[in-house]
Amino acid sequence: MASGHMPNAVNTPWAKFFDPTNNFAFVDAQTAAKVFADAKVDVSGPVITTCGSGVTAAILGFMIERAGNPDWKLYDGSWHEWGQREDTPKRSAAAPKA
């Protein structure tokens, strides 16, 4: 599998959406919106979530919806599928965002 990331992907770690005082609770809607804003993720329009295998991307989708946007999709193949395909564009981990 190739290393790197999908073009225009923005890394937003799912762990940031858990309440640091209670690791079994998600953050509230305002905090979720701030996490996305701090990562420079525009969640006001259509969003596609992805991760390594498609599992933790569900947390991102839930948080996008919690922040007020129901217009999101989860790419369930995620990097596991994308990184193995010869016909998909890839950006190296060290390359700046395009």
PDB file of N, CA and C in Angstrom, residues 28-97:
ATOM      1  N   ASP A  28     -19.286  18.491  23.101  1.00  0.00           N
ATOM      2  CA  ASP A  28     -20.545  19.091  22.667  1.00  0.00           C
ATOM      3  C   ASP A  28     -20.413  19.674  21.260  1.00  0.00           C
ATOM      4  N   ALA A  29     -21.529  20.143  20.705  1.00  0.00           N
ATOM      5  CA  ALA A  29     -21.569  20.650  19.331  1.00  0.00           C
ATOM      6  C   ALA A  29     -20.626  21.829  19.123  1.00  0.00           C
ATOM      7  N   GLN A  30     -20.560  22.735  20.078  1.00  0.00           N
ATOM      8  CA  GLN A  30     -19.708  23.909  19.937  1.00  0.00           C
ATOM      9  C   GLN A  30     -18.229  23.518  19.917  1.00  0.00           C
ATOM     10  N   THR A  31     -17.850  22.589  20.766  1.00  0.00           N
ATOM     11  CA  THR A  31     -16.459  22.130  20.801  1.00  0.00           C
ATOM     12  C   THR A  31     -16.114  21.385  19.518  1.00  0.00           C
ATOM     13  N   ALA A  32     -17.040  20.577  19.018  1.00  0.00           N
ATOM     14  CA  ALA A  32     -16.807  19.866  17.754  1.00  0.00           C
ATOM     15  C   ALA A  32     -16.578  20.865  16.620  1.00  0.00           C
ATOM     16  N   ALA A  33     -17.400  21.895  16.555  1.00  0.00           N
ATOM     17  CA  ALA A  33     -17.246  22.918  15.520  1.00  0.00           C
ATOM     18  C   ALA A  33     -15.894  23.608  15.648  1.00  0.00           C
ATOM     19  N   LYS A  34     -15.442  23.849  16.879  1.00  0.00           N
ATOM     20  CA  LYS A  34     -14.146  24.497  17.097  1.00  0.00           C
ATOM     21  C   LYS A  34     -12.995  23.587  16.677  1.00  0.00           C
ATOM     22  N   VAL A  35     -13.091  22.306  16.947  1.00  0.00           N
ATOM     23  CA  VAL A  35     -12.040  21.365  16.526  1.00  0.00           C
ATOM     24  C   VAL A  35     -11.900  21.407  15.013  1.00  0.00           C
ATOM     25  N   PHE A  36     -13.017  21.379  14.300  1.00  0.00           N
ATOM     26  CA  PHE A  36     -12.957  21.450  12.839  1.00  0.00           C
ATOM     27  C   PHE A  36     -12.405  22.794  12.371  1.00  0.00           C
ATOM     28  N   ALA A  37     -12.852  23.874  12.983  1.00  0.00           N
ATOM     29  CA  ALA A  37     -12.372  25.209  12.599  1.00  0.00           C
ATOM     30  C   ALA A  37     -10.865  25.334  12.837  1.00  0.00           C
ATOM     31  N   ASP A  38     -10.392  24.844  13.974  1.00  0.00           N
ATOM     32  CA  ASP A  38      -8.959  24.897  14.282  1.00  0.00           C
ATOM     33  C   ASP A  38      -8.131  24.100  13.272  1.00  0.00           C
ATOM     34  N   ALA A  39      -8.723  23.032  12.723  1.00  0.00           N
ATOM     35  CA  ALA A  39      -8.025  22.208  11.728  1.00  0.00           C
ATOM     36  C   ALA A  39      -8.221  22.759  10.318  1.00  0.00           C
ATOM     37  N   LYS A  40      -8.930  23.889  10.213  1.00  0.00           N
ATOM     38  CA  LYS A  40      -9.208  24.521   8.910  1.00  0.00           C
ATOM     39  C   LYS A  40     -10.073  23.628   8.013  1.00  0.00           C
ATOM     40  N   VAL A  41     -11.011  22.909   8.632  1.00  0.00           N
ATOM     41  CA  VAL A  41     -11.950  22.066   7.898  1.00  0.00           C
ATOM     42  C   VAL A  41     -13.263  22.819   7.768  1.00  0.00           C
ATOM     43  N   ASP A  42     -13.705  23.030   6.544  1.00  0.00           N
ATOM     44  CA  ASP A  42     -14.984  23.684   6.291  1.00  0.00           C
ATOM     45  C   ASP A  42     -16.077  22.631   6.338  1.00  0.00           C
ATOM     46  N   VAL A  43     -16.864  22.640   7.392  1.00  0.00           N
ATOM     47  CA  VAL A  43     -17.946  21.670   7.528  1.00  0.00           C
ATOM     48  C   VAL A  43     -19.304  22.289   7.206  1.00  0.00           C
ATOM     49  N   SER A  44     -19.292  23.399   6.471  1.00  0.00           N
ATOM     50  CA  SER A  44     -20.557  24.060   6.149  1.00  0.00           C
ATOM     51  C   SER A  44     -21.232  23.459   4.915  1.00  0.00           C
ATOM     52  N   GLY A  45     -20.497  22.719   4.106  1.00  0.00           N
ATOM     53  CA  GLY A  45     -21.066  22.123   2.903  1.00  0.00           C
ATOM     54  C   GLY A  45     -20.851  20.625   2.908  1.00  0.00           C
ATOM     55  N   PRO A  46     -20.945  20.003   1.739  1.00  0.00           N
ATOM     56  CA  PRO A  46     -20.735  18.552   1.678  1.00  0.00           C
ATOM     57  C   PRO A  46     -19.337  18.167   2.150  1.00  0.00           C
ATOM     58  N   VAL A  47     -19.263  17.108   2.941  1.00  0.00           N
ATOM     59  CA  VAL A  47     -17.991  16.628   3.484  1.00  0.00           C
ATOM     60  C   VAL A  47     -17.926  15.119   3.294  1.00  0.00           C
ATOM     61  N   ILE A  48     -16.742  14.623   2.975  1.00  0.00           N
ATOM     62  CA  ILE A  48     -16.500  13.178   2.914  1.00  0.00           C
ATOM     63  C   ILE A  48     -15.501  12.843   4.012  1.00  0.00           C
ATOM     64  N   THR A  49     -15.863  11.926   4.876  1.00  0.00           N
ATOM     65  CA  THR A  49     -14.935  11.501   5.923  1.00  0.00           C
ATOM     66  C   THR A  49     -14.237  10.217   5.480  1.00  0.00           C
ATOM     67  N   THR A  50     -13.024  10.067   5.958  1.00  0.00           N
ATOM     68  CA  THR A  50     -12.218   8.905   5.636  1.00  0.00           C
ATOM     69  C   THR A  50     -11.198   8.696   6.753  1.00  0.00           C
ATOM     70  N   CYS A  51     -10.614   7.530   6.791  1.00  0.00           N
ATOM     71  CA  CYS A  51      -9.542   7.254   7.754  1.00  0.00           C
ATOM     72  C   CYS A  51      -8.706   6.134   7.157  1.00  0.00           C
ATOM     73  N   GLY A  52      -8.152   5.294   7.958  1.00  0.00           N
ATOM     74  CA  GLY A  52      -7.356   4.194   7.434  1.00  0.00           C
ATOM     75  C   GLY A  52      -8.210   3.078   6.865  1.00  0.00           C
ATOM     76  N   SER A  53      -9.273   2.737   7.565  1.00  0.00           N
ATOM     77  CA  SER A  53     -10.109   1.611   7.132  1.00  0.00           C
ATOM     78  C   SER A  53     -11.593   1.945   7.059  1.00  0.00           C
ATOM     79  N   GLY A  54     -11.994   3.146   7.439  1.00  0.00           N
ATOM     80  CA  GLY A  54     -13.391   3.545   7.371  1.00  0.00           C
ATOM     81  C   GLY A  54     -14.137   3.482   8.691  1.00  0.00           C
ATOM     82  N   VAL A  55     -13.494   3.018   9.742  1.00  0.00           N
ATOM     83  CA  VAL A  55     -14.187   2.861  11.023  1.00  0.00           C
ATOM     84  C   VAL A  55     -14.221   4.171  11.816  1.00  0.00           C
ATOM     85  N   THR A  56     -13.072   4.760  12.083  1.00  0.00           N
ATOM     86  CA  THR A  56     -13.064   5.990  12.892  1.00  0.00           C
ATOM     87  C   THR A  56     -13.599   7.190  12.119  1.00  0.00           C
ATOM     88  N   ALA A  57     -13.711   7.071  10.804  1.00  0.00           N
ATOM     89  CA  ALA A  57     -14.322   8.143  10.013  1.00  0.00           C
ATOM     90  C   ALA A  57     -15.788   8.337  10.402  1.00  0.00           C
ATOM     91  N   ALA A  58     -16.410   7.307  10.962  1.00  0.00           N
ATOM     92  CA  ALA A  58     -17.794   7.431  11.434  1.00  0.00           C
ATOM     93  C   ALA A  58     -17.887   8.433  12.581  1.00  0.00           C
ATOM     94  N   ILE A  59     -16.870   8.488  13.431  1.00  0.00           N
ATOM     95  CA  ILE A  59     -16.849   9.469  14.519  1.00  0.00           C
ATOM     96  C   ILE A  59     -16.807  10.874  13.932  1.00  0.00           C
ATOM     97  N   LEU A  60     -15.976  11.072  12.893  1.00  0.00           N
ATOM     98  CA  LEU A  60     -15.897  12.387  12.256  1.00  0.00           C
ATOM     99  C   LEU A  60     -17.245  12.785  11.667  1.00  0.00           C
ATOM    100  N   GLY A  61     -17.910  11.863  11.008  1.00  0.00           N
ATOM    101  CA  GLY A  61     -19.226  12.151  10.444  1.00  0.00           C
ATOM    102  C   GLY A  61     -20.234  12.506  11.518  1.00  0.00           C
ATOM    103  N   PHE A  62     -20.216  11.767  12.597  1.00  0.00           N
ATOM    104  CA  PHE A  62     -21.113  12.063  13.716  1.00  0.00           C
ATOM    105  C   PHE A  62     -20.858  13.462  14.262  1.00  0.00           C
ATOM    106  N   MET A  63     -19.589  13.832  14.361  1.00  0.00           N
ATOM    107  CA  MET A  63     -19.253  15.154  14.881  1.00  0.00           C
ATOM    108  C   MET A  63     -19.599  16.259  13.884  1.00  0.00           C
ATOM    109  N   ILE A  64     -19.478  15.988  12.588  1.00  0.00           N
ATOM    110  CA  ILE A  64     -19.900  16.970  11.584  1.00  0.00           C
ATOM    111  C   ILE A  64     -21.400  17.210  11.719  1.00  0.00           C
ATOM    112  N   GLU A  65     -22.138  16.135  11.877  1.00  0.00           N
ATOM    113  CA  GLU A  65     -23.596  16.273  12.042  1.00  0.00           C
ATOM    114  C   GLU A  65     -23.918  16.973  13.357  1.00  0.00           C
ATOM    115  N   ARG A  66     -23.215  16.632  14.398  1.00  0.00           N
ATOM    116  CA  ARG A  66     -23.431  17.279  15.694  1.00  0.00           C
ATOM    117  C   ARG A  66     -23.145  18.774  15.602  1.00  0.00           C
ATOM    118  N   ALA A  67     -22.160  19.148  14.764  1.00  0.00           N
ATOM    119  CA  ALA A  67     -21.823  20.563  14.576  1.00  0.00           C
ATOM    120  C   ALA A  67     -22.840  21.275  13.682  1.00  0.00           C
ATOM    121  N   GLY A  68     -23.830  20.544  13.174  1.00  0.00           N
ATOM    122  CA  GLY A  68     -24.924  21.175  12.449  1.00  0.00           C
ATOM    123  C   GLY A  68     -25.025  20.893  10.969  1.00  0.00           C
ATOM    124  N   ASN A  69     -24.176  20.004  10.434  1.00  0.00           N
ATOM    125  CA  ASN A  69     -24.212  19.724   8.999  1.00  0.00           C
ATOM    126  C   ASN A  69     -24.579  18.259   8.745  1.00  0.00           C
ATOM    127  N   PRO A  70     -25.786  18.000   8.245  1.00  0.00           N
ATOM    128  CA  PRO A  70     -26.164  16.620   7.927  1.00  0.00           C
ATOM    129  C   PRO A  70     -25.664  16.164   6.555  1.00  0.00           C
ATOM    130  N   ASP A  71     -24.963  17.051   5.821  1.00  0.00           N
ATOM    131  CA  ASP A  71     -24.527  16.766   4.451  1.00  0.00           C
ATOM    132  C   ASP A  71     -23.112  16.187   4.429  1.00  0.00           C
ATOM    133  N   TRP A  72     -22.974  14.948   4.859  1.00  0.00           N
ATOM    134  CA  TRP A  72     -21.673  14.290   4.861  1.00  0.00           C
ATOM    135  C   TRP A  72     -21.838  12.839   4.426  1.00  0.00           C
ATOM    136  N   LYS A  73     -20.744  12.295   3.930  1.00  0.00           N
ATOM    137  CA  LYS A  73     -20.703  10.894   3.509  1.00  0.00           C
ATOM    138  C   LYS A  73     -19.425  10.280   4.067  1.00  0.00           C
ATOM    139  N   LEU A  74     -19.450   8.971   4.263  1.00  0.00           N
ATOM    140  CA  LEU A  74     -18.280   8.243   4.730  1.00  0.00           C
ATOM    141  C   LEU A  74     -17.763   7.373   3.593  1.00  0.00           C
ATOM    142  N   TYR A  75     -16.507   7.563   3.236  1.00  0.00           N
ATOM    143  CA  TYR A  75     -15.866   6.706   2.232  1.00  0.00           C
ATOM    144  C   TYR A  75     -15.372   5.468   2.970  1.00  0.00           C
ATOM    145  N   ASP A  76     -16.153   4.394   2.887  1.00  0.00           N
ATOM    146  CA  ASP A  76     -15.862   3.222   3.704  1.00  0.00           C
ATOM    147  C   ASP A  76     -14.620   2.454   3.247  1.00  0.00           C
ATOM    148  N   GLY A  77     -14.187   2.619   2.019  1.00  0.00           N
ATOM    149  CA  GLY A  77     -12.942   1.979   1.591  1.00  0.00           C
ATOM    150  C   GLY A  77     -11.735   2.662   2.196  1.00  0.00           C
ATOM    151  N   SER A  78     -11.876   3.954   2.435  1.00  0.00           N
ATOM    152  CA  SER A  78     -10.852   4.796   3.040  1.00  0.00           C
ATOM    153  C   SER A  78      -9.469   4.536   2.452  1.00  0.00           C
ATOM    154  N   TRP A  79      -8.420   4.840   3.212  1.00  0.00           N
ATOM    155  CA  TRP A  79      -7.067   4.721   2.672  1.00  0.00           C
ATOM    156  C   TRP A  79      -6.715   3.279   2.332  1.00  0.00           C
ATOM    157  N   HIS A  80      -7.312   2.338   3.029  1.00  0.00           N
ATOM    158  CA  HIS A  80      -7.031   0.936   2.741  1.00  0.00           C
ATOM    159  C   HIS A  80      -7.318   0.625   1.272  1.00  0.00           C
ATOM    160  N   GLU A  81      -8.401   1.135   0.748  1.00  0.00           N
ATOM    161  CA  GLU A  81      -8.719   0.933  -0.663  1.00  0.00           C
ATOM    162  C   GLU A  81      -7.957   1.911  -1.557  1.00  0.00           C
ATOM    163  N   TRP A  82      -8.030   3.209  -1.230  1.00  0.00           N
ATOM    164  CA  TRP A  82      -7.433   4.262  -2.061  1.00  0.00           C
ATOM    165  C   TRP A  82      -5.938   4.045  -2.252  1.00  0.00           C
ATOM    166  N   GLY A  83      -5.254   3.721  -1.164  1.00  0.00           N
ATOM    167  CA  GLY A  83      -3.803   3.573  -1.209  1.00  0.00           C
ATOM    168  C   GLY A  83      -3.322   2.384  -2.018  1.00  0.00           C
ATOM    169  N   GLN A  84      -4.170   1.395  -2.230  1.00  0.00           N
ATOM    170  CA  GLN A  84      -3.789   0.214  -3.000  1.00  0.00           C
ATOM    171  C   GLN A  84      -4.068   0.351  -4.486  1.00  0.00           C
ATOM    172  N   ARG A  85      -4.912   1.297  -4.857  1.00  0.00           N
ATOM    173  CA  ARG A  85      -5.292   1.437  -6.266  1.00  0.00           C
ATOM    174  C   ARG A  85      -4.221   2.180  -7.053  1.00  0.00           C
ATOM    175  N   GLU A  86      -3.992   1.739  -8.264  1.00  0.00           N
ATOM    176  CA  GLU A  86      -3.029   2.390  -9.149  1.00  0.00           C
ATOM    177  C   GLU A  86      -3.602   3.661  -9.772  1.00  0.00           C
ATOM    178  N   ASP A  87      -4.935   3.759  -9.861  1.00  0.00           N
ATOM    179  CA  ASP A  87      -5.583   4.852 -10.592  1.00  0.00           C
ATOM    180  C   ASP A  87      -6.039   6.012  -9.705  1.00  0.00           C
ATOM    181  N   THR A  88      -5.621   6.040  -8.458  1.00  0.00           N
ATOM    182  CA  THR A  88      -6.022   7.125  -7.559  1.00  0.00           C
ATOM    183  C   THR A  88      -4.848   8.065  -7.301  1.00  0.00           C
ATOM    184  N   PRO A  89      -5.098   9.379  -7.306  1.00  0.00           N
ATOM    185  CA  PRO A  89      -4.005  10.325  -7.006  1.00  0.00           C
ATOM    186  C   PRO A  89      -3.645  10.275  -5.522  1.00  0.00           C
ATOM    187  N   LYS A  90      -2.385  10.465  -5.245  1.00  0.00           N
ATOM    188  CA  LYS A  90      -1.903  10.425  -3.866  1.00  0.00           C
ATOM    189  C   LYS A  90      -0.931  11.571  -3.641  1.00  0.00           C
ATOM    190  N   ARG A  91      -0.930  12.082  -2.424  1.00  0.00           N
ATOM    191  CA  ARG A  91       0.023  13.102  -2.025  1.00  0.00           C
ATOM    192  C   ARG A  91       0.924  12.490  -0.968  1.00  0.00           C
ATOM    193  N   SER A  92       2.218  12.771  -1.076  1.00  0.00           N
ATOM    194  CA  SER A  92       3.133  12.211  -0.083  1.00  0.00           C
ATOM    195  C   SER A  92       2.869  12.879   1.261  1.00  0.00           C
ATOM    196  N   ALA A  93       3.235  12.192   2.301  1.00  0.00           N
ATOM    197  CA  ALA A  93       3.007  12.713   3.651  1.00  0.00           C
ATOM    198  C   ALA A  93       3.724  14.023   3.882  1.00  0.00           C
ATOM    199  N   ALA A  94       4.846  14.259   3.178  1.00  0.00           N
ATOM    200  CA  ALA A  94       5.636  15.473   3.377  1.00  0.00           C
ATOM    201  C   ALA A  94       5.211  16.608   2.459  1.00  0.00           C
ATOM    202  N   ALA A  95       4.368  16.337   1.467  1.00  0.00           N
ATOM    203  CA  ALA A  95       3.997  17.380   0.487  1.00  0.00           C
ATOM    204  C   ALA A  95       2.990  18.360   1.079  1.00  0.00           C
ATOM    205  N   PRO A  96       3.095  19.639   0.728  1.00  0.00           N
ATOM    206  CA  PRO A  96       2.107  20.605   1.183  1.00  0.00           C
ATOM    207  C   PRO A  96       0.763  20.345   0.513  1.00  0.00           C
ATOM    208  N   LYS A  97      -0.310  20.780   1.175  1.00  0.00           N
ATOM    209  CA  LYS A  97      -1.645  20.613   0.608  1.00  0.00           C
ATOM    210  C   LYS A  97      -1.767  21.373  -0.689  1.00  0.00           C
TER     211      LYS A  97
END
